[in-house]
Short mmCIF file of C-alpha atoms in Angstrom, two decimals:
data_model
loop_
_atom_site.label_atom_id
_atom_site.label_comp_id
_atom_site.label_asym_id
_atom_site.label_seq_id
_atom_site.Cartn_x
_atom_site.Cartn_y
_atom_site.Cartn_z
CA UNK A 19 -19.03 2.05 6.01
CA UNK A 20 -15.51 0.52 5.71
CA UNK A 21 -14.10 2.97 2.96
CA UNK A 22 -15.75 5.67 4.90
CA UNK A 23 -13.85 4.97 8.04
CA UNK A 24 -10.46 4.28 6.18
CA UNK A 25 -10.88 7.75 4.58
CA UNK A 26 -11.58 9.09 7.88
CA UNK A 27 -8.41 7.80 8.70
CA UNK A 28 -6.04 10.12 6.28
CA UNK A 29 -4.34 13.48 7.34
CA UNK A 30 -5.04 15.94 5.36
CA UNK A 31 -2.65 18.08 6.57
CA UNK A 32 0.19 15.21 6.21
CA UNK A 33 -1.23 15.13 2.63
CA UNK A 34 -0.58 19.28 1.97
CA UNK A 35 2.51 19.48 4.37
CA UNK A 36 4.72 16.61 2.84
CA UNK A 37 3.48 15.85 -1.05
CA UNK A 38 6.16 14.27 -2.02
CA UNK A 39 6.84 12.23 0.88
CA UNK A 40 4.02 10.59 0.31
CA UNK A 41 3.46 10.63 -3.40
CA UNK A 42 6.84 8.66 -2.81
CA UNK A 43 5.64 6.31 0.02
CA UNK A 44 2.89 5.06 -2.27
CA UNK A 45 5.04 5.12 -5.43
CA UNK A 46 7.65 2.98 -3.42
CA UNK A 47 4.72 0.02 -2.43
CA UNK A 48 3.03 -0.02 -5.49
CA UNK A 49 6.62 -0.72 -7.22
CA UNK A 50 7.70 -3.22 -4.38
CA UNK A 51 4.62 -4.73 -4.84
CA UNK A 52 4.31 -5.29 -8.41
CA UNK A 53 8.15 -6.89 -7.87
CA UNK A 54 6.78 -9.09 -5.58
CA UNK A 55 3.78 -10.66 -7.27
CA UNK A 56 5.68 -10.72 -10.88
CA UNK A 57 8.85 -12.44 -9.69
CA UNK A 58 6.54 -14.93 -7.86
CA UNK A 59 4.08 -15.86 -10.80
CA UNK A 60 7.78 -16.01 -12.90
CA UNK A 61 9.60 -18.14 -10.39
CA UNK A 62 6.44 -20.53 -10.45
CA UNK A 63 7.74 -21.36 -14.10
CA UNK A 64 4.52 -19.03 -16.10
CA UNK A 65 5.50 -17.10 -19.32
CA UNK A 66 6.65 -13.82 -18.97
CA UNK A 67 3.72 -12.22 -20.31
CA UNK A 68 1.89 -14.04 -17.41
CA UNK A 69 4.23 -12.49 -14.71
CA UNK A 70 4.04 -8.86 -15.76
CA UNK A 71 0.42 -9.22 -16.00
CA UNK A 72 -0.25 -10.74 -12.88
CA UNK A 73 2.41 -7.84 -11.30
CA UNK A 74 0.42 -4.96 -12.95
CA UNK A 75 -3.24 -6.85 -11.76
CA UNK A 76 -1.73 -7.13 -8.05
CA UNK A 77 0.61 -3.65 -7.97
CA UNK A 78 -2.09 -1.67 -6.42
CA UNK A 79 -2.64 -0.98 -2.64
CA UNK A 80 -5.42 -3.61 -0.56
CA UNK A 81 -7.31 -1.85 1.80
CA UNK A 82 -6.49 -4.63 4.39
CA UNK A 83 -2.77 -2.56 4.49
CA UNK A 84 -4.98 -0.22 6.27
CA UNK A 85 -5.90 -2.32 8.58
CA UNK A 86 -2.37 -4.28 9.12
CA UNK A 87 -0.77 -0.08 9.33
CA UNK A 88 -3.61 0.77 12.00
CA UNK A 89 -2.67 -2.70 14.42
CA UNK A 90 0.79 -1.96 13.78
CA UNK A 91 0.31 1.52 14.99
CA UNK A 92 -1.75 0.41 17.80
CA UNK A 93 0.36 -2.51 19.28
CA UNK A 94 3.62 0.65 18.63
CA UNK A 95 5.34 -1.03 16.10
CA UNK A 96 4.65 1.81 14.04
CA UNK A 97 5.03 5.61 14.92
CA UNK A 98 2.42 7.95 14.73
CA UNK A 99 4.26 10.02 11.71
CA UNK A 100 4.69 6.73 9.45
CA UNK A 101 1.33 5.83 10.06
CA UNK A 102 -0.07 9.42 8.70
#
């Protein structure tokens, strides 16, 4: 029932109008992520092997961002067309 409703949630027609927008937007997190969980497992002093694994492992998208992007659109810390 929960991937149902998040699925319910995308705009299709956000999707079709701007591709690259958001073929970018997810690009841009995945990459940010990976960053974020590699330089931590490095900085905690694990091989480099361990790091880049760990980044590539973690890199992909949760679907609690869904729910963090839907309060945040809620509460109006997020507009409507960064939310789509």
């Amino acid at each position: 029932v929960f991937f149902l409703s998040i699925g319910m949630l995308v705009d299709l027609k956000f999707l079709v109008d701007r591709p690259a927008t958001a073929l970018a937007a997810t690009a841009g997190v995945v990459v940010l992520k990976a960053l974020i969980a590699g330089g931590a497992v490095y900085v905690l002093g694990l091989p480099h092997r361990t790091a880049f694994l760990a980044a590539l492992a973690l890199a992909q998208v949760g679907e609690f961002s869904f729910v963090l992007l839907e309060s945040g659109r809620a509460h109006g810390v997020l507009a409507p067309d960064l939310f789509d």
